[in-house]
Amino acid sequence: MSGNRFNAYQDHGVGIGLRIPHYNHIFSKKPVVDWFEIISENFMCDAGRPMAVLDQILEQYRVVQHGVSMYFGSVTEPDPEHMKRLKTLVRRTGTPWLSDHLCWGSVDGAYTHDLLPLPYTWEAVERTVARVKQVQDYLEIPIAVENVSSYAAFTGSEMTEWEFLNEVVERADCGILFDVNNVYVSSVNHEFDPMEYVNAVPAHRVAQIHIAGHSKYEKYILDTHDHPVIDPVWQLYDRAIERCGRTPTLLEWDDHIPTFDEVHAEALKANRYLRKHSGELAEVSR
Amino acid sequence: MSTQTASQSMSLAELQRQMAAAVMAPLTADEDMRANAPDGRAITDRS
């Protein structure tokens, strides 16, 4: 059986992020796409063009919601109005699961609009688990937490990032949106073996996988989502699929966005690995 | 590149308040990051 209880046992295949520059192409050409991931915050309104677009998409495509401001690790409570609007959108889209980031980004009502890393401490585990459970209970759908790329680490961390992720998802009994590009980016920035991370993730909890490109600078890598996926990231994806089996996969491309066909073609490269580990291909060839 | 930030003996709440203040601090006139956090401590880069 493909899928697991964290993605509602769905075999969604390979999707791409729904982005404004592609609207005209999608509505005029009606391309075949396994699914679209939407950024929840872009559609948390009552009416207007965003909702008209969303309804049009929902008529033809499967949609999964991905958020960027839940801040599971923030110490301050989530905004009740935000949660209410999110639940309304969840009902509207029928998203089978909802993902957001394993990070923090707001405190005392101030929003940094950034995905900031947590110290990997037991205090942060407890805080994050409580928040994930709270959100999962309120929204009444499976939650998947996504590992973020990071550019700072804390001397007070008491465990590795993957140990922290494992503690959170086991205690909260939630799923994982496993971003293999983020693993690669952080592995370079913090000098760890990315394959050790991939091998440590509890495969039975991986609801979805993100792939993306990034930008390499002299001293660090930045998770810019503006390039094709590089080979080392495909290798991490290959291993992740080998461990997790067929898993809904999503290509993120958020800046210098090329044509719809280019983005979709890049995403569909994932099918090589999905087929490989389904026994349809003996070996991946590029 | 990996900026090491102290968090030992600091609560998660205090860490987030201090880091938010640093992250939201205005850039310099040259649009670079400031060399020091709001509390005066240097923002170091171990690379």
mmCIF file of C-alpha atoms in Angstrom:
data_model
loop_
_atom_site.group_PDB
_atom_site.id
_atom_site.type_symbol
_atom_site.label_atom_id
_atom_site.label_comp_id
_atom_site.label_asym_id
_atom_site.label_seq_id
_atom_site.Cartn_x
_atom_site.Cartn_y
_atom_site.Cartn_z
ATOM 1 C CA MET A 1 0.000 0.000 0.000
ATOM 2 C CA SER A 2 1.305 3.448 -0.823
ATOM 3 C CA GLY A 3 0.859 6.318 1.539
ATOM 4 C CA ASN A 4 0.406 6.389 5.268
ATOM 5 C CA ARG A 5 -1.973 7.842 7.838
ATOM 6 C CA PHE A 6 -0.143 11.176 7.720
ATOM 7 C CA ASN A 7 -1.049 11.771 4.092
ATOM 8 C CA ALA A 8 -4.444 10.087 4.289
ATOM 9 C CA TYR A 9 -3.022 7.100 2.360
ATOM 10 C CA GLN A 10 -2.875 9.274 -0.764
ATOM 11 C CA ASP A 11 -0.548 8.543 -3.666
ATOM 12 C CA HIS A 12 -0.576 12.031 -5.100
ATOM 13 C CA GLY A 13 2.390 11.601 -7.415
ATOM 14 C CA VAL A 14 4.426 14.657 -8.385
ATOM 15 C CA GLY A 15 3.116 18.193 -8.037
ATOM 16 C CA ILE A 16 4.301 21.757 -8.266
ATOM 17 C CA GLY A 17 3.593 24.898 -6.317
ATOM 18 C CA LEU A 18 0.741 27.046 -7.629
ATOM 19 C CA ARG A 19 2.324 30.374 -8.593
ATOM 20 C CA ILE A 20 0.807 33.535 -10.079
ATOM 21 C CA PRO A 21 3.025 33.678 -13.241
ATOM 22 C CA HIS A 22 1.540 30.326 -14.273
ATOM 23 C CA TYR A 23 -2.135 31.177 -13.823
ATOM 24 C CA ASN A 24 -2.771 32.110 -17.450
ATOM 25 C CA HIS A 25 -1.064 28.965 -18.741
ATOM 26 C CA ILE A 26 -2.949 26.717 -16.347
ATOM 27 C CA PHE A 27 -6.347 28.188 -17.110
ATOM 28 C CA SER A 28 -5.845 28.366 -20.870
ATOM 29 C CA LYS A 29 -3.961 25.099 -21.460
ATOM 30 C CA LYS A 30 -5.372 23.011 -18.608
ATOM 31 C CA PRO A 31 -2.178 20.946 -18.305
ATOM 32 C CA VAL A 32 -2.275 17.540 -16.656
ATOM 33 C CA VAL A 33 -0.698 17.970 -13.221
ATOM 34 C CA ASP A 34 -0.887 15.422 -10.411
ATOM 35 C CA TRP A 35 -1.515 18.109 -7.811
ATOM 36 C CA PHE A 36 -0.805 21.660 -6.766
ATOM 37 C CA GLU A 37 0.512 22.833 -3.441
ATOM 38 C CA ILE A 38 -0.871 26.201 -2.373
ATOM 39 C CA ILE A 39 0.516 28.552 0.235
ATOM 40 C CA SER A 40 -2.340 28.780 2.718
ATOM 41 C CA GLU A 41 -1.645 32.402 3.638
ATOM 42 C CA ASN A 42 -2.190 33.488 0.012
ATOM 43 C CA PHE A 43 -5.802 32.346 0.167
ATOM 44 C CA MET A 44 -6.930 33.207 3.687
ATOM 45 C CA CYS A 45 -9.435 35.795 2.577
ATOM 46 C CA ASP A 46 -13.186 35.779 2.056
ATOM 47 C CA ALA A 47 -13.496 36.734 -1.595
ATOM 48 C CA GLY A 48 -11.807 38.442 -4.518
ATOM 49 C CA ARG A 49 -9.400 37.163 -7.152
ATOM 50 C CA PRO A 50 -7.462 34.784 -4.886
ATOM 51 C CA MET A 51 -10.612 32.850 -4.037
ATOM 52 C CA ALA A 52 -11.873 32.911 -7.622
ATOM 53 C CA VAL A 53 -8.554 31.445 -8.742
ATOM 54 C CA LEU A 54 -8.611 28.871 -5.996
ATOM 55 C CA ASP A 55 -12.130 27.715 -6.814
ATOM 56 C CA GLN A 56 -11.178 27.394 -10.481
ATOM 57 C CA ILE A 57 -8.139 25.312 -9.541
ATOM 58 C CA LEU A 58 -10.159 23.134 -7.193
ATOM 59 C CA GLU A 59 -12.558 22.298 -10.025
ATOM 60 C CA GLN A 60 -9.774 20.589 -11.956
ATOM 61 C CA TYR A 61 -6.919 19.694 -9.650
ATOM 62 C CA ARG A 62 -6.044 18.174 -6.325
ATOM 63 C CA VAL A 63 -4.722 20.739 -3.880
ATOM 64 C CA VAL A 64 -2.645 20.371 -0.724
ATOM 65 C CA GLN A 65 -2.122 23.250 1.666
ATOM 66 C CA HIS A 66 1.314 24.350 2.841
ATOM 67 C CA GLY A 67 1.717 27.124 5.380
ATOM 68 C CA VAL A 68 4.501 29.550 6.156
ATOM 69 C CA SER A 69 3.435 31.193 9.413
ATOM 70 C CA MET A 70 2.267 28.561 11.877
ATOM 71 C CA TYR A 71 5.598 28.774 13.708
ATOM 72 C CA PHE A 72 5.147 25.548 15.660
ATOM 73 C CA GLY A 73 8.152 26.415 17.827
ATOM 74 C CA SER A 74 7.104 29.916 18.849
ATOM 75 C CA VAL A 75 6.550 30.351 22.574
ATOM 76 C CA THR A 76 3.580 32.671 22.180
ATOM 77 C CA GLU A 77 0.154 31.300 21.338
ATOM 78 C CA PRO A 78 -1.119 31.358 17.746
ATOM 79 C CA ASP A 79 -3.535 34.089 16.699
ATOM 80 C CA PRO A 80 -7.084 32.664 17.101
ATOM 81 C CA GLU A 81 -8.337 34.624 14.100
ATOM 82 C CA HIS A 82 -5.550 33.187 11.951
ATOM 83 C CA MET A 83 -6.444 29.678 13.083
ATOM 84 C CA LYS A 84 -10.115 30.260 12.347
ATOM 85 C CA ARG A 85 -9.372 31.488 8.829
ATOM 86 C CA LEU A 86 -7.042 28.562 8.263
ATOM 87 C CA LYS A 87 -9.719 26.083 9.275
ATOM 88 C CA THR A 88 -12.187 27.733 6.914
ATOM 89 C CA LEU A 89 -9.693 27.327 4.083
ATOM 90 C CA VAL A 90 -8.999 23.704 5.042
ATOM 91 C CA ARG A 91 -12.692 22.967 4.718
ATOM 92 C CA ARG A 92 -12.842 24.742 1.371
ATOM 93 C CA THR A 93 -9.876 22.988 -0.233
ATOM 94 C CA GLY A 94 -10.433 19.570 1.309
ATOM 95 C CA THR A 95 -6.683 19.274 1.725
ATOM 96 C CA PRO A 96 -5.921 15.721 2.878
ATOM 97 C CA TRP A 97 -3.086 16.938 5.082
ATOM 98 C CA LEU A 98 -1.585 20.279 6.025
ATOM 99 C CA SER A 99 2.072 21.125 6.346
ATOM 100 C CA ASP A 100 4.052 23.936 7.921
ATOM 101 C CA HIS A 101 7.560 24.453 9.189
ATOM 102 C CA LEU A 102 9.434 23.145 12.203
ATOM 103 C CA CYS A 103 10.668 26.549 13.241
ATOM 104 C CA TRP A 104 9.656 29.734 15.023
ATOM 105 C CA GLY A 105 9.134 33.217 13.665
ATOM 106 C CA SER A 106 6.915 35.281 15.911
ATOM 107 C CA VAL A 107 7.057 36.377 19.515
ATOM 108 C CA ASP A 108 4.790 38.622 21.600
ATOM 109 C CA GLY A 109 2.680 39.448 18.550
ATOM 110 C CA ALA A 110 5.634 40.540 16.389
ATOM 111 C CA TYR A 111 6.069 38.570 13.162
ATOM 112 C CA THR A 112 9.521 38.319 11.584
ATOM 113 C CA HIS A 113 8.101 36.734 8.415
ATOM 114 C CA ASP A 114 11.051 34.379 8.484
ATOM 115 C CA LEU A 115 11.494 30.676 9.231
ATOM 116 C CA LEU A 116 13.907 30.890 12.140
ATOM 117 C CA PRO A 117 15.727 27.863 13.541
ATOM 118 C CA LEU A 118 14.995 26.476 16.965
ATOM 119 C CA PRO A 119 17.600 25.488 19.512
ATOM 120 C CA TYR A 120 17.424 21.696 19.642
ATOM 121 C CA THR A 121 16.604 21.491 23.328
ATOM 122 C CA TRP A 122 14.104 19.504 25.371
ATOM 123 C CA GLU A 123 12.298 22.724 26.227
ATOM 124 C CA ALA A 124 11.844 23.414 22.502
ATOM 125 C CA VAL A 125 10.672 19.827 21.943
ATOM 126 C CA GLU A 126 7.957 20.214 24.593
ATOM 127 C CA ARG A 127 6.842 23.611 23.309
ATOM 128 C CA THR A 128 6.705 22.429 19.699
ATOM 129 C CA VAL A 129 4.898 19.183 20.475
ATOM 130 C CA ALA A 130 2.218 21.065 22.399
ATOM 131 C CA ARG A 131 1.678 23.436 19.487
ATOM 132 C CA VAL A 132 1.511 20.694 16.864
ATOM 133 C CA LYS A 133 -1.044 18.765 18.930
ATOM 134 C CA GLN A 134 -3.072 21.931 19.459
ATOM 135 C CA VAL A 135 -3.174 22.678 15.731
ATOM 136 C CA GLN A 136 -3.865 19.076 14.763
ATOM 137 C CA ASP A 137 -6.773 18.848 17.206
ATOM 138 C CA TYR A 138 -8.228 22.150 16.016
ATOM 139 C CA LEU A 139 -7.945 21.534 12.280
ATOM 140 C CA GLU A 140 -8.923 17.849 12.491
ATOM 141 C CA ILE A 141 -6.614 16.788 9.666
ATOM 142 C CA PRO A 142 -3.126 15.244 9.678
ATOM 143 C CA ILE A 143 -0.296 17.722 10.209
ATOM 144 C CA ALA A 144 3.139 17.338 8.635
ATOM 145 C CA VAL A 145 6.052 19.392 9.960
ATOM 146 C CA GLU A 146 8.768 20.439 7.535
ATOM 147 C CA ASN A 147 12.467 20.568 8.352
ATOM 148 C CA VAL A 148 13.793 24.026 7.461
ATOM 149 C CA SER A 149 17.090 25.139 5.982
ATOM 150 C CA SER A 150 19.081 27.145 8.491
ATOM 151 C CA TYR A 151 21.981 29.525 8.718
ATOM 152 C CA ALA A 152 22.547 29.691 12.450
ATOM 153 C CA ALA A 153 23.012 27.077 15.149
ATOM 154 C CA PHE A 154 22.815 27.311 18.915
ATOM 155 C CA THR A 155 25.570 26.358 21.327
ATOM 156 C CA GLY A 156 22.900 25.251 23.786
ATOM 157 C CA SER A 157 21.423 22.568 21.501
ATOM 158 C CA GLU A 158 21.130 19.231 23.271
ATOM 159 C CA MET A 159 20.652 17.002 20.213
ATOM 160 C CA THR A 160 21.070 16.951 16.439
ATOM 161 C CA GLU A 161 18.438 18.411 14.156
ATOM 162 C CA TRP A 162 17.236 14.970 13.084
ATOM 163 C CA GLU A 163 17.027 13.809 16.695
ATOM 164 C CA PHE A 164 14.961 16.901 17.444
ATOM 165 C CA LEU A 165 12.666 16.223 14.480
ATOM 166 C CA ASN A 166 12.204 12.617 15.567
ATOM 167 C CA GLU A 167 11.363 13.586 19.145
ATOM 168 C CA VAL A 168 8.786 16.120 17.986
ATOM 169 C CA VAL A 169 6.979 13.888 15.498
ATOM 170 C CA GLU A 170 6.920 10.861 17.800
ATOM 171 C CA ARG A 171 5.566 12.795 20.777
ATOM 172 C CA ALA A 172 3.098 14.823 18.720
ATOM 173 C CA ASP A 173 2.201 11.783 16.605
ATOM 174 C CA CYS A 174 2.334 13.828 13.433
ATOM 175 C CA GLY A 175 3.753 13.477 9.954
ATOM 176 C CA ILE A 176 6.811 14.929 8.259
ATOM 177 C CA LEU A 177 7.125 17.043 5.161
ATOM 178 C CA PHE A 178 10.676 16.008 4.404
ATOM 179 C CA ASP A 179 12.536 18.659 2.427
ATOM 180 C CA VAL A 180 15.643 17.005 1.033
ATOM 181 C CA ASN A 181 16.927 20.289 -0.381
ATOM 182 C CA ASN A 182 16.735 21.829 3.084
ATOM 183 C CA VAL A 183 18.699 18.881 4.437
ATOM 184 C CA TYR A 184 21.386 19.503 1.824
ATOM 185 C CA VAL A 185 21.487 23.275 2.412
ATOM 186 C CA SER A 186 21.804 22.887 6.183
ATOM 187 C CA SER A 187 24.345 20.077 5.835
ATOM 188 C CA VAL A 188 26.668 22.395 3.932
ATOM 189 C CA ASN A 189 26.045 25.366 6.213
ATOM 190 C CA HIS A 190 26.518 23.344 9.403
ATOM 191 C CA GLU A 191 28.932 20.697 8.117
ATOM 192 C CA PHE A 192 27.087 17.431 8.743
ATOM 193 C CA ASP A 193 26.492 14.370 6.575
ATOM 194 C CA PRO A 194 23.115 14.845 4.852
ATOM 195 C CA MET A 195 22.724 11.118 4.250
ATOM 196 C CA GLU A 196 22.910 10.517 7.997
ATOM 197 C CA TYR A 197 19.901 12.816 8.328
ATOM 198 C CA VAL A 198 17.975 11.035 5.550
ATOM 199 C CA ASN A 199 18.710 7.649 7.111
ATOM 200 C CA ALA A 200 17.524 8.801 10.537
ATOM 201 C CA VAL A 201 14.099 10.095 9.561
ATOM 202 C CA PRO A 202 11.204 7.794 10.561
ATOM 203 C CA ALA A 203 10.090 6.699 7.083
ATOM 204 C CA HIS A 204 6.602 5.686 8.189
ATOM 205 C CA ARG A 205 5.846 9.294 9.142
ATOM 206 C CA VAL A 206 6.917 10.980 5.893
ATOM 207 C CA ALA A 207 3.723 12.371 4.373
ATOM 208 C CA GLN A 208 5.319 14.400 1.605
ATOM 209 C CA ILE A 209 8.683 15.351 0.169
ATOM 210 C CA HIS A 210 9.884 18.748 -1.062
ATOM 211 C CA ILE A 211 12.564 19.149 -3.698
ATOM 212 C CA ALA A 212 14.009 22.478 -4.824
ATOM 213 C CA GLY A 213 17.022 24.321 -6.102
ATOM 214 C CA HIS A 214 19.194 26.748 -4.157
ATOM 215 C CA SER A 215 21.956 29.322 -4.549
ATOM 216 C CA LYS A 216 25.566 28.714 -3.603
ATOM 217 C CA TYR A 217 27.604 31.567 -2.226
ATOM 218 C CA GLU A 218 31.207 31.740 -1.067
ATOM 219 C CA LYS A 219 30.552 30.857 2.553
ATOM 220 C CA TYR A 220 27.091 29.356 2.575
ATOM 221 C CA ILE A 221 24.150 28.030 0.599
ATOM 222 C CA LEU A 222 20.867 29.922 0.510
ATOM 223 C CA ASP A 223 17.538 28.165 0.036
ATOM 224 C CA THR A 224 16.320 30.396 -2.781
ATOM 225 C CA HIS A 225 14.077 28.020 -4.757
ATOM 226 C CA ASP A 226 15.267 29.611 -7.982
ATOM 227 C CA HIS A 227 17.275 26.892 -9.717
ATOM 228 C CA PRO A 228 16.826 23.309 -10.906
ATOM 229 C CA VAL A 229 17.435 20.549 -8.385
ATOM 230 C CA ILE A 230 21.131 19.609 -8.213
ATOM 231 C CA ASP A 231 22.412 16.031 -8.382
ATOM 232 C CA PRO A 232 23.385 15.717 -4.685
ATOM 233 C CA VAL A 233 19.811 16.633 -3.745
ATOM 234 C CA TRP A 234 18.434 14.085 -6.206
ATOM 235 C CA GLN A 235 20.669 11.521 -4.502
ATOM 236 C CA LEU A 236 19.114 12.378 -1.143
ATOM 237 C CA TYR A 237 15.680 12.124 -2.745
ATOM 238 C CA ASP A 238 16.615 8.757 -4.229
ATOM 239 C CA ARG A 239 17.530 7.435 -0.785
ATOM 240 C CA ALA A 240 14.446 8.986 0.813
ATOM 241 C CA ILE A 241 12.153 7.266 -1.677
ATOM 242 C CA GLU A 242 14.042 4.012 -1.216
ATOM 243 C CA ARG A 243 13.304 4.232 2.511
ATOM 244 C CA CYS A 244 9.804 5.746 2.410
ATOM 245 C CA GLY A 245 8.350 4.223 -0.745
ATOM 246 C CA ARG A 246 6.182 6.222 -3.117
ATOM 247 C CA THR A 247 5.627 9.562 -1.424
ATOM 248 C CA PRO A 248 3.784 12.658 -2.683
ATOM 249 C CA THR A 249 6.517 14.914 -4.046
ATOM 250 C CA LEU A 250 6.468 18.626 -4.696
ATOM 251 C CA LEU A 251 8.934 20.864 -6.531
ATOM 252 C CA GLU A 252 9.242 24.379 -5.086
ATOM 253 C CA TRP A 253 10.247 27.182 -7.466
ATOM 254 C CA ASP A 254 9.631 30.637 -6.017
ATOM 255 C CA ASP A 255 11.976 33.141 -7.644
ATOM 256 C CA HIS A 256 13.098 33.756 -11.227
ATOM 257 C CA ILE A 257 10.205 31.455 -12.065
ATOM 258 C CA PRO A 258 10.543 29.967 -15.570
ATOM 259 C CA THR A 259 7.677 28.837 -17.769
ATOM 260 C CA PHE A 260 5.123 26.396 -16.448
ATOM 261 C CA ASP A 261 6.456 23.685 -18.742
ATOM 262 C CA GLU A 262 10.015 24.133 -17.485
ATOM 263 C CA VAL A 263 8.972 23.931 -13.854
ATOM 264 C CA HIS A 264 6.731 20.952 -14.474
ATOM 265 C CA ALA A 265 9.424 19.124 -16.444
ATOM 266 C CA GLU A 266 11.881 19.616 -13.588
ATOM 267 C CA ALA A 267 9.345 18.237 -11.122
ATOM 268 C CA LEU A 268 8.589 15.212 -13.266
ATOM 269 C CA LYS A 269 12.229 14.109 -13.044
ATOM 270 C CA ALA A 270 11.168 12.777 -9.642
ATOM 271 C CA ASN A 271 9.175 10.088 -11.431
ATOM 272 C CA ARG A 272 12.437 8.364 -12.361
ATOM 273 C CA TYR A 273 13.083 7.667 -8.706
ATOM 274 C CA LEU A 274 9.492 6.842 -7.863
ATOM 275 C CA ARG A 275 9.473 4.271 -10.663
ATOM 276 C CA LYS A 276 12.898 2.972 -9.740
ATOM 277 C CA HIS A 277 11.782 2.111 -6.251
ATOM 278 C CA SER A 278 8.489 0.733 -7.499
ATOM 279 C CA GLY A 279 10.457 -1.857 -9.440
ATOM 280 C CA GLU A 280 9.618 -0.384 -12.830
ATOM 281 C CA LEU A 281 13.206 0.653 -13.517
ATOM 282 C CA ALA A 282 16.257 -1.338 -12.594
ATOM 283 C CA GLU A 283 18.506 1.665 -12.504
ATOM 284 C CA VAL A 284 18.208 5.392 -12.830
ATOM 285 C CA SER A 285 19.932 6.771 -15.887
ATOM 286 C CA ARG A 286 20.434 10.411 -16.649
ATOM 287 C CA MET B 1 29.238 29.123 7.438
ATOM 288 C CA SER B 2 27.336 28.575 10.632
ATOM 289 C CA THR B 3 26.675 31.351 13.035
ATOM 290 C CA GLN B 4 26.907 30.064 16.575
ATOM 291 C CA THR B 5 24.376 31.656 18.855
ATOM 292 C CA ALA B 6 24.374 31.161 22.590
ATOM 293 C CA SER B 7 21.219 29.687 24.086
ATOM 294 C CA GLN B 8 22.552 27.875 27.135
ATOM 295 C CA SER B 9 20.855 28.914 30.362
ATOM 296 C CA MET B 10 18.462 31.098 28.412
ATOM 297 C CA SER B 11 14.781 30.208 28.218
ATOM 298 C CA LEU B 12 13.216 29.610 24.823
ATOM 299 C CA ALA B 13 11.054 32.689 25.321
ATOM 300 C CA GLU B 14 14.023 34.922 26.083
ATOM 301 C CA LEU B 15 15.988 33.497 23.166
ATOM 302 C CA GLN B 16 13.133 34.217 20.785
ATOM 303 C CA ARG B 17 12.693 37.772 22.099
ATOM 304 C CA GLN B 18 16.402 38.529 21.694
ATOM 305 C CA MET B 19 16.680 36.875 18.289
ATOM 306 C CA ALA B 20 13.552 38.599 16.982
ATOM 307 C CA ALA B 21 15.004 41.945 18.018
ATOM 308 C CA ALA B 22 18.237 41.124 16.191
ATOM 309 C CA VAL B 23 16.500 39.829 13.062
ATOM 310 C CA MET B 24 14.225 42.857 12.845
ATOM 311 C CA ALA B 25 16.986 45.403 13.475
ATOM 312 C CA PRO B 26 17.367 47.819 10.554
ATOM 313 C CA LEU B 27 20.250 47.211 8.159
ATOM 314 C CA THR B 28 23.191 49.603 8.019
ATOM 315 C CA ALA B 29 23.217 52.520 5.603
ATOM 316 C CA ASP B 30 25.055 50.213 3.173
ATOM 317 C CA GLU B 31 22.266 47.652 3.552
ATOM 318 C CA ASP B 32 24.524 45.219 5.368
ATOM 319 C CA MET B 33 23.769 43.349 8.561
ATOM 320 C CA ARG B 34 24.851 45.115 11.703
ATOM 321 C CA ALA B 35 28.006 43.814 13.341
ATOM 322 C CA ASN B 36 26.398 43.753 16.766
ATOM 323 C CA ALA B 37 23.145 42.468 18.206
ATOM 324 C CA PRO B 38 20.818 44.950 19.948
ATOM 325 C CA ASP B 39 22.398 44.032 23.295
ATOM 326 C CA GLY B 40 25.843 44.985 21.980
ATOM 327 C CA ARG B 41 27.233 41.474 21.541
ATOM 328 C CA ALA B 42 29.090 40.740 18.315
ATOM 329 C CA ILE B 43 27.310 38.658 15.688
ATOM 330 C CA THR B 44 30.108 36.302 14.752
ATOM 331 C CA ASP B 45 30.675 33.993 11.838
ATOM 332 C CA ARG B 46 32.853 31.025 12.653
ATOM 333 C CA SER B 47 33.847 30.342 9.022
#
